[in-house]
Tab-separated table of N, CA and C in Angstrom:
chain	number	residue	atom	x	y	z
N	1	SER	N	10.151	-24.321	-6.623
N	1	SER	CA	9.572	-23.256	-7.860
N	1	SER	C	7.872	-22.676	-7.494
N	2	VAL	N	7.347	-22.190	-7.062
N	2	VAL	CA	5.884	-21.274	-7.201
N	2	VAL	C	5.813	-21.307	-9.063
N	3	THR	N	4.537	-21.908	-8.975
N	3	THR	CA	3.861	-22.176	-9.874
N	3	THR	C	2.866	-20.921	-10.463
N	4	PRO	N	3.092	-20.018	-11.050
N	4	PRO	CA	1.528	-18.862	-11.111
N	4	PRO	C	0.181	-19.555	-11.065
N	5	SER	N	-0.052	-18.533	-10.847
N	5	SER	CA	-1.825	-18.805	-11.206
N	5	SER	C	-2.316	-17.300	-10.527
N	6	ASN	N	-3.618	-17.299	-10.994
N	6	ASN	CA	-4.270	-15.712	-10.428
N	6	ASN	C	-4.230	-15.544	-9.215
N	7	THR	N	-3.784	-14.349	-8.950
N	7	THR	CA	-3.652	-13.409	-7.550
N	7	THR	C	-4.909	-13.528	-6.688
N	8	SER	N	-4.727	-13.519	-5.740
N	8	SER	CA	-6.138	-13.556	-5.161
N	8	SER	C	-6.211	-12.339	-3.934
N	9	ALA	N	-7.179	-11.064	-4.126
N	9	ALA	CA	-7.214	-9.876	-3.670
N	9	ALA	C	-7.668	-9.820	-2.041
N	10	ASP	N	-8.149	-11.307	-1.981
N	10	ASP	CA	-8.313	-11.841	-0.218
N	10	ASP	C	-7.816	-12.274	-0.201
N	11	GLN	N	-6.509	-12.976	-0.527
N	11	GLN	CA	-5.187	-13.486	0.385
N	11	GLN	C	-4.271	-12.710	0.089
N	12	SER	N	-3.774	-12.285	-0.020
N	12	SER	CA	-2.781	-10.760	-0.573
N	12	SER	C	-2.779	-9.781	1.146
N	13	PHE	N	-1.382	-9.781	1.687
N	13	PHE	CA	-2.306	-8.591	2.429
N	13	PHE	C	-1.105	-7.863	2.309
N	14	ALA	N	-1.008	-6.522	3.333
N	14	ALA	CA	0.217	-5.790	3.758
N	14	ALA	C	1.029	-6.010	5.000
N	15	GLU	N	2.180	-5.584	4.709
N	15	GLU	CA	2.750	-5.612	6.263
N	15	GLU	C	3.736	-4.066	5.998
N	16	GLU	N	4.113	-4.375	7.293
N	16	GLU	CA	4.468	-2.463	7.209
N	16	GLU	C	5.958	-2.805	7.421
N	17	GLU	N	6.666	-1.996	6.787
N	17	GLU	CA	8.298	-1.589	6.625
N	17	GLU	C	8.777	-0.611	6.602
N	18	GLY	N	9.378	-0.458	8.041
N	18	GLY	CA	9.897	0.711	8.847
N	18	GLY	C	9.170	2.274	8.364
N	19	VAL	N	8.356	2.141	9.274
N	19	VAL	CA	7.691	3.074	9.051
N	19	VAL	C	8.880	4.027	9.853
N	20	GLU	N	8.788	5.373	9.186
N	20	GLU	CA	9.365	7.051	9.443
N	20	GLU	C	8.593	7.894	10.207
N	21	ALA	N	8.909	8.716	11.288
N	21	ALA	CA	8.148	9.272	11.907
N	21	ALA	C	7.105	9.532	11.404
N	22	PHE	N	6.450	8.287	12.193
N	22	PHE	CA	5.196	7.983	11.938
N	22	PHE	C	4.581	8.752	12.802
N	23	GLY	N	3.354	9.443	12.415
N	23	GLY	CA	2.485	10.568	13.119
N	23	GLY	C	2.997	11.941	12.997
N	24	THR	N	4.424	12.288	12.094
N	24	THR	CA	4.436	13.627	11.615
N	24	THR	C	4.295	14.249	9.909
N	25	ALA	N	3.485	14.840	10.155
N	25	ALA	CA	2.610	15.445	8.715
N	25	ALA	C	4.110	15.985	7.686
N	26	GLY	N	3.598	15.172	6.860
N	26	GLY	CA	4.777	15.279	5.514
N	26	GLY	C	5.758	14.258	5.668
N	27	SER	N	5.541	13.809	6.581
N	27	SER	CA	6.836	12.650	6.729
N	27	SER	C	5.777	11.404	5.476
N	28	TYR	N	7.195	10.480	4.226
N	28	TYR	CA	6.509	9.746	3.770
N	28	TYR	C	6.724	8.022	4.738
N	29	GLN	N	5.939	7.143	4.405
N	29	GLN	CA	5.507	6.048	5.046
N	29	GLN	C	5.431	4.734	3.642
N	30	THR	N	5.426	3.984	4.479
N	30	THR	CA	5.482	2.669	3.472
N	30	THR	C	5.468	1.726	4.563
N	31	PHE	N	4.654	0.861	3.341
N	31	PHE	CA	4.153	-1.047	3.490
N	31	PHE	C	4.502	-1.478	2.442
N	32	VAL	N	4.794	-2.994	2.481
N	32	VAL	CA	5.076	-3.794	1.279
N	32	VAL	C	3.156	-4.603	0.940
N	33	ILE	N	2.895	-4.748	-0.140
N	33	ILE	CA	1.697	-5.634	-0.097
N	33	ILE	C	2.575	-7.037	-0.628
N	34	ARG	N	2.242	-7.987	-0.039
N	34	ARG	CA	2.394	-9.388	-0.204
N	34	ARG	C	1.679	-10.148	-0.923
N	35	PRO	N	1.699	-10.583	-2.652
N	35	PRO	CA	0.583	-11.074	-3.337
N	35	PRO	C	0.846	-12.359	-3.037
N	36	MET	N	-0.639	-12.875	-2.953
N	36	MET	CA	-0.493	-14.816	-2.819
N	36	MET	C	-2.141	-14.845	-3.607
N	37	ASN	N	-1.366	-16.392	-4.241
N	37	ASN	CA	-2.526	-16.551	-5.416
N	37	ASN	C	-3.270	-17.012	-4.375
N	38	ILE	N	-4.236	-17.325	-5.688
N	38	ILE	CA	-5.123	-18.121	-5.850
N	38	ILE	C	-5.655	-19.832	-4.684
N	39	HIS	N	-4.318	-20.178	-4.471
N	39	HIS	CA	-4.263	-21.537	-3.431
N	39	HIS	C	-3.851	-21.075	-2.168
N	40	GLY	N	-3.541	-19.890	-1.975
N	40	GLY	CA	-3.046	-19.392	-0.980
N	40	GLY	C	-1.610	-19.470	-0.735
N	41	GLY	N	-0.623	-19.453	-1.468
N	41	GLY	CA	0.214	-18.939	-1.436
N	41	GLY	C	1.159	-18.170	-1.910
N	42	PRO	N	2.413	-17.587	-1.924
N	42	PRO	CA	2.913	-16.388	-2.314
N	42	PRO	C	2.687	-17.144	-4.168
N	43	GLN	N	2.780	-15.318	-4.619
N	43	GLN	CA	2.174	-15.093	-5.889
N	43	GLN	C	4.202	-15.764	-6.594
N	44	ALA	N	4.341	-16.309	-7.886
N	44	ALA	CA	5.218	-16.601	-8.820
N	44	ALA	C	6.035	-14.900	-9.173
N	45	ASP	N	7.098	-14.719	-8.634
N	45	ASP	CA	7.552	-13.633	-8.678
N	45	ASP	C	7.451	-13.110	-10.062
N	46	GLU	N	7.327	-13.315	-11.825
N	46	GLU	CA	7.082	-13.568	-12.864
N	46	GLU	C	5.883	-12.607	-12.990
N	47	VAL	N	5.293	-13.234	-12.302
N	47	VAL	CA	3.837	-12.207	-12.798
N	47	VAL	C	3.461	-11.128	-12.352
N	48	GLU	N	2.967	-10.422	-12.720
N	48	GLU	CA	3.277	-8.464	-13.161
N	48	GLU	C	1.255	-8.128	-12.149
N	49	ASP	N	1.352	-7.810	-11.273
N	49	ASP	CA	0.005	-7.167	-10.705
N	49	ASP	C	-0.025	-6.100	-10.645
N	50	ASP	N	-0.713	-5.344	-10.187
N	50	ASP	CA	-1.211	-4.064	-10.127
N	50	ASP	C	-2.693	-3.627	-9.341
N	51	PHE	N	-1.531	-3.374	-8.537
N	51	PHE	CA	-2.669	-3.039	-6.710
N	51	PHE	C	-2.589	-1.300	-6.907
N	52	LYS	N	-3.412	-0.767	-7.528
N	52	LYS	CA	-4.460	0.550	-7.413
N	52	LYS	C	-4.034	0.815	-5.936
N	53	LEU	N	-3.864	2.390	-5.617
N	53	LEU	CA	-3.849	2.909	-4.024
N	53	LEU	C	-4.698	4.274	-4.872
N	54	ALA	N	-5.423	4.058	-3.308
N	54	ALA	CA	-6.193	5.551	-3.521
N	54	ALA	C	-6.121	5.891	-2.066
N	55	ILE	N	-6.533	7.079	-1.376
N	55	ILE	CA	-5.878	7.936	-0.145
N	55	ILE	C	-6.957	8.567	-0.211
N	56	SER	N	-8.267	8.816	1.108
N	56	SER	CA	-8.542	9.805	1.439
N	56	SER	C	-8.601	10.336	3.225
N	57	PRO	N	-8.398	11.256	2.967
N	57	PRO	CA	-9.116	12.908	2.255
N	57	PRO	C	-7.297	12.785	1.307
N	58	SER	N	-7.907	13.151	0.035
N	58	SER	CA	-7.352	13.525	-0.918
N	58	SER	C	-6.774	14.691	-0.639
N	59	GLY	N	-6.126	15.568	-1.556
N	59	GLY	CA	-6.237	16.666	-2.037
N	59	GLY	C	-4.090	17.256	-1.807
N	60	ASN	N	-4.138	18.899	-2.407
N	60	ASN	CA	-3.443	19.242	-2.095
N	60	ASN	C	-2.810	19.405	-1.441
N	61	THR	N	-3.318	19.959	0.072
N	61	THR	CA	-3.211	19.944	1.492
N	61	THR	C	-3.405	18.398	2.407
N	62	PHE	N	-3.367	17.662	1.980
N	62	PHE	CA	-4.308	16.214	2.742
N	62	PHE	C	-3.355	15.062	2.876
N	63	GLY	N	-3.801	14.113	2.443
N	63	GLY	CA	-2.728	13.024	2.025
N	63	GLY	C	-3.190	12.490	0.572
N	64	GLN	N	-1.450	11.961	-0.529
N	64	GLN	CA	-1.124	11.571	-1.084
N	64	GLN	C	0.036	10.703	-1.458
N	65	THR	N	-0.422	9.573	-2.323
N	65	THR	CA	-0.203	8.118	-2.169
N	65	THR	C	1.291	8.995	-3.459
N	66	LEU	N	2.302	8.564	-3.369
N	66	LEU	CA	3.306	8.891	-4.123
N	66	LEU	C	3.302	7.708	-5.995
N	67	GLU	N	2.761	7.439	-6.132
N	67	GLU	CA	2.445	6.643	-7.490
N	67	GLU	C	1.295	6.228	-7.254
N	68	PRO	N	0.492	6.058	-8.845
N	68	PRO	CA	-1.054	5.729	-8.660
N	68	PRO	C	-1.125	3.777	-8.175
N	69	SER	N	0.322	3.038	-8.985
N	69	SER	CA	-0.235	1.335	-8.291
N	69	SER	C	0.903	1.403	-7.195
N	70	ALA	N	1.147	0.284	-7.013
N	70	ALA	CA	1.954	-0.297	-5.931
N	70	ALA	C	2.826	-0.912	-6.941
N	71	VAL	N	4.352	-0.514	-6.780
N	71	VAL	CA	5.551	-0.412	-7.179
N	71	VAL	C	6.204	-2.151	-7.095
N	72	LYS	N	6.159	-2.785	-8.174
N	72	LYS	CA	7.443	-3.824	-7.192
N	72	LYS	C	8.473	-3.790	-7.225
N	73	ARG	N	9.357	-4.709	-6.399
N	73	ARG	CA	10.495	-5.131	-5.756
N	73	ARG	C	10.724	-6.161	-6.374
N	74	SER	N	12.000	-6.033	-6.690
N	74	SER	CA	12.577	-7.594	-7.377
N	74	SER	C	12.919	-8.740	-5.987
N	75	SER	N	13.225	-9.813	-5.925
N	75	SER	CA	13.440	-10.760	-4.965
N	75	SER	C	14.555	-10.215	-3.827
N	76	SER	N	15.640	-9.539	-4.811
N	76	SER	CA	16.448	-9.121	-4.223
N	76	SER	C	16.785	-8.006	-3.127
N	77	GLU	N	15.473	-6.934	-3.748
N	77	GLU	CA	14.496	-5.833	-2.625
N	77	GLU	C	14.057	-6.298	-1.209
N	78	GLY	N	14.072	-7.937	-1.231
N	78	GLY	CA	12.815	-8.402	-0.667
N	78	GLY	C	11.359	-8.536	-1.188
N	79	GLY	N	10.951	-8.486	-2.314
N	79	GLY	CA	10.017	-8.842	-3.684
N	79	GLY	C	8.299	-7.722	-2.357
N	80	GLY	N	7.952	-8.612	-3.806
N	80	GLY	CA	5.760	-7.934	-2.923
N	80	GLY	C	6.111	-6.276	-4.039
N	81	TYR	N	5.235	-5.576	-2.734
N	81	TYR	CA	5.105	-4.372	-4.336
N	81	TYR	C	4.701	-2.894	-3.172
N	82	LEU	N	5.743	-2.219	-3.401
N	82	LEU	CA	6.378	-0.879	-2.402
N	82	LEU	C	4.933	0.117	-2.536
N	83	VAL	N	4.605	0.848	-1.340
N	83	VAL	CA	3.851	1.146	-1.334
N	83	VAL	C	3.825	2.639	-0.800
N	84	ARG	N	4.071	3.985	-1.431
N	84	ARG	CA	4.614	4.862	-0.112
N	84	ARG	C	3.646	6.351	-0.344
N	85	TRP	N	3.280	6.597	0.729
N	85	TRP	CA	2.293	7.364	0.768
N	85	TRP	C	2.452	8.826	1.736
N	86	ARG	N	2.197	9.397	1.706
N	86	ARG	CA	1.971	11.016	3.124
N	86	ARG	C	0.903	11.529	3.297
N	87	ALA	N	0.958	11.714	4.614
N	87	ALA	CA	0.433	12.898	4.866
N	87	ALA	C	0.215	14.209	5.633
N	88	ASP	N	-0.143	15.239	4.646
N	88	ASP	CA	0.490	16.441	4.605
N	88	ASP	C	-0.288	17.485	5.696
N	89	ARG	N	-0.778	16.403	6.559
N	89	ARG	CA	-1.483	17.358	7.720
N	89	ARG	C	-2.023	16.353	9.214
N	90	ILE	N	-1.439	16.455	9.857
N	90	ILE	CA	-2.672	15.756	10.774
N	90	ILE	C	-4.513	15.850	11.436
N	91	LEU	N	-4.979	15.488	11.149
N	91	LEU	CA	-6.395	15.711	11.251
N	91	LEU	C	-7.093	15.088	12.780
N	92	TYR	N	-7.798	16.283	12.976
N	92	TYR	CA	-8.442	15.619	14.447
N	92	TYR	C	-10.089	15.433	14.083
N	93	ASP	N	-10.701	15.372	15.071
N	93	ASP	CA	-12.448	14.782	14.720
N	93	ASP	C	-12.566	15.990	15.407
N	94	ASN	N	-14.054	16.260	15.823
N	94	ASN	CA	-14.431	17.903	16.824
N	94	ASN	C	-14.528	17.199	18.005
N	95	ALA	N	-14.009	15.834	18.815
N	95	ALA	CA	-13.974	15.842	20.158
N	95	ALA	C	-12.442	15.447	19.962
N	96	GLY	N	-11.817	16.991	19.074
N	96	GLY	CA	-9.963	16.688	19.499
N	96	GLY	C	-9.286	15.054	19.401
N	97	SER	N	-9.704	14.641	19.090
N	97	SER	CA	-9.220	12.599	18.788
N	97	SER	C	-8.404	12.991	17.230
N	98	LEU	N	-7.303	11.808	17.426
N	98	LEU	CA	-6.846	12.407	15.655
N	98	LEU	C	-7.420	11.258	14.681
N	99	LYS	N	-7.281	11.530	13.765
N	99	LYS	CA	-8.773	11.177	12.650
N	99	LYS	C	-7.695	10.547	11.294
N	100	PRO	N	-7.775	9.210	11.486
N	100	PRO	CA	-6.890	8.603	10.299
N	100	PRO	C	-7.166	9.004	8.937
N	101	TYR	N	-5.803	8.857	8.369
N	101	TYR	CA	-6.269	8.629	6.609
N	101	TYR	C	-6.827	7.175	6.185
N	102	VAL	N	-7.540	6.747	5.162
N	102	VAL	CA	-7.852	6.100	5.145
N	102	VAL	C	-6.887	5.774	3.724
N	103	LEU	N	-6.111	4.882	3.430
N	103	LEU	CA	-5.595	4.242	2.136
N	103	LEU	C	-6.549	2.999	1.871
N	104	SER	N	-6.563	3.074	0.785
N	104	SER	CA	-7.305	1.557	-0.245
N	104	SER	C	-6.510	1.434	-1.376
N	105	VAL	N	-6.219	-0.564	-1.090
N	105	VAL	CA	-5.691	-0.858	-2.043
N	105	VAL	C	-6.704	-1.995	-2.426
N	106	THR	N	-6.609	-1.516	-4.343
N	106	THR	CA	-7.603	-2.548	-5.199
N	106	THR	C	-6.430	-3.672	-6.069
N	107	HIS	N	-7.144	-4.572	-6.312
N	107	HIS	CA	-6.611	-5.156	-7.266
N	107	HIS	C	-7.766	-6.086	-7.946
N	108	GLY	N	-7.623	-5.553	-9.033
N	108	GLY	CA	-8.827	-6.259	-10.095
N	108	GLY	C	-10.394	-5.738	-9.601
N	109	GLY	N	-10.166	-4.572	-9.200
N	109	GLY	CA	-11.651	-3.689	-8.806
N	109	GLY	C	-11.919	-4.113	-7.655
N	110	GLU	N	-11.296	-5.446	-6.458
N	110	GLU	CA	-11.382	-5.717	-5.539
N	110	GLU	C	-10.622	-5.199	-3.993
N	111	HIS	N	-11.217	-5.271	-3.017
N	111	HIS	CA	-10.109	-4.443	-1.760
N	111	HIS	C	-9.330	-5.817	-1.086
């Protein structure tokens, strides 16, 4: 059993989960945030965290997160917090190379 303690923004991490059609504009992408406590262990299931999301560039024809916060999953769904986002168009820099979107996740004001 895991004892609840404060969630550590520094030790929590994201893992990719089945990227669909990577690099295709308009396709949904997902990843899972794995919350860790301040002692370096997995966070207890009963703790409710609020991981806020932001994407850049954002807006009507750029990128968007589908929820303002990551969505908690039950243990039977694999646990963690699900993040869903999409890029509505592929971006290029002046040299013609692909330019990435930046997806920021914060917990308690910390990245």
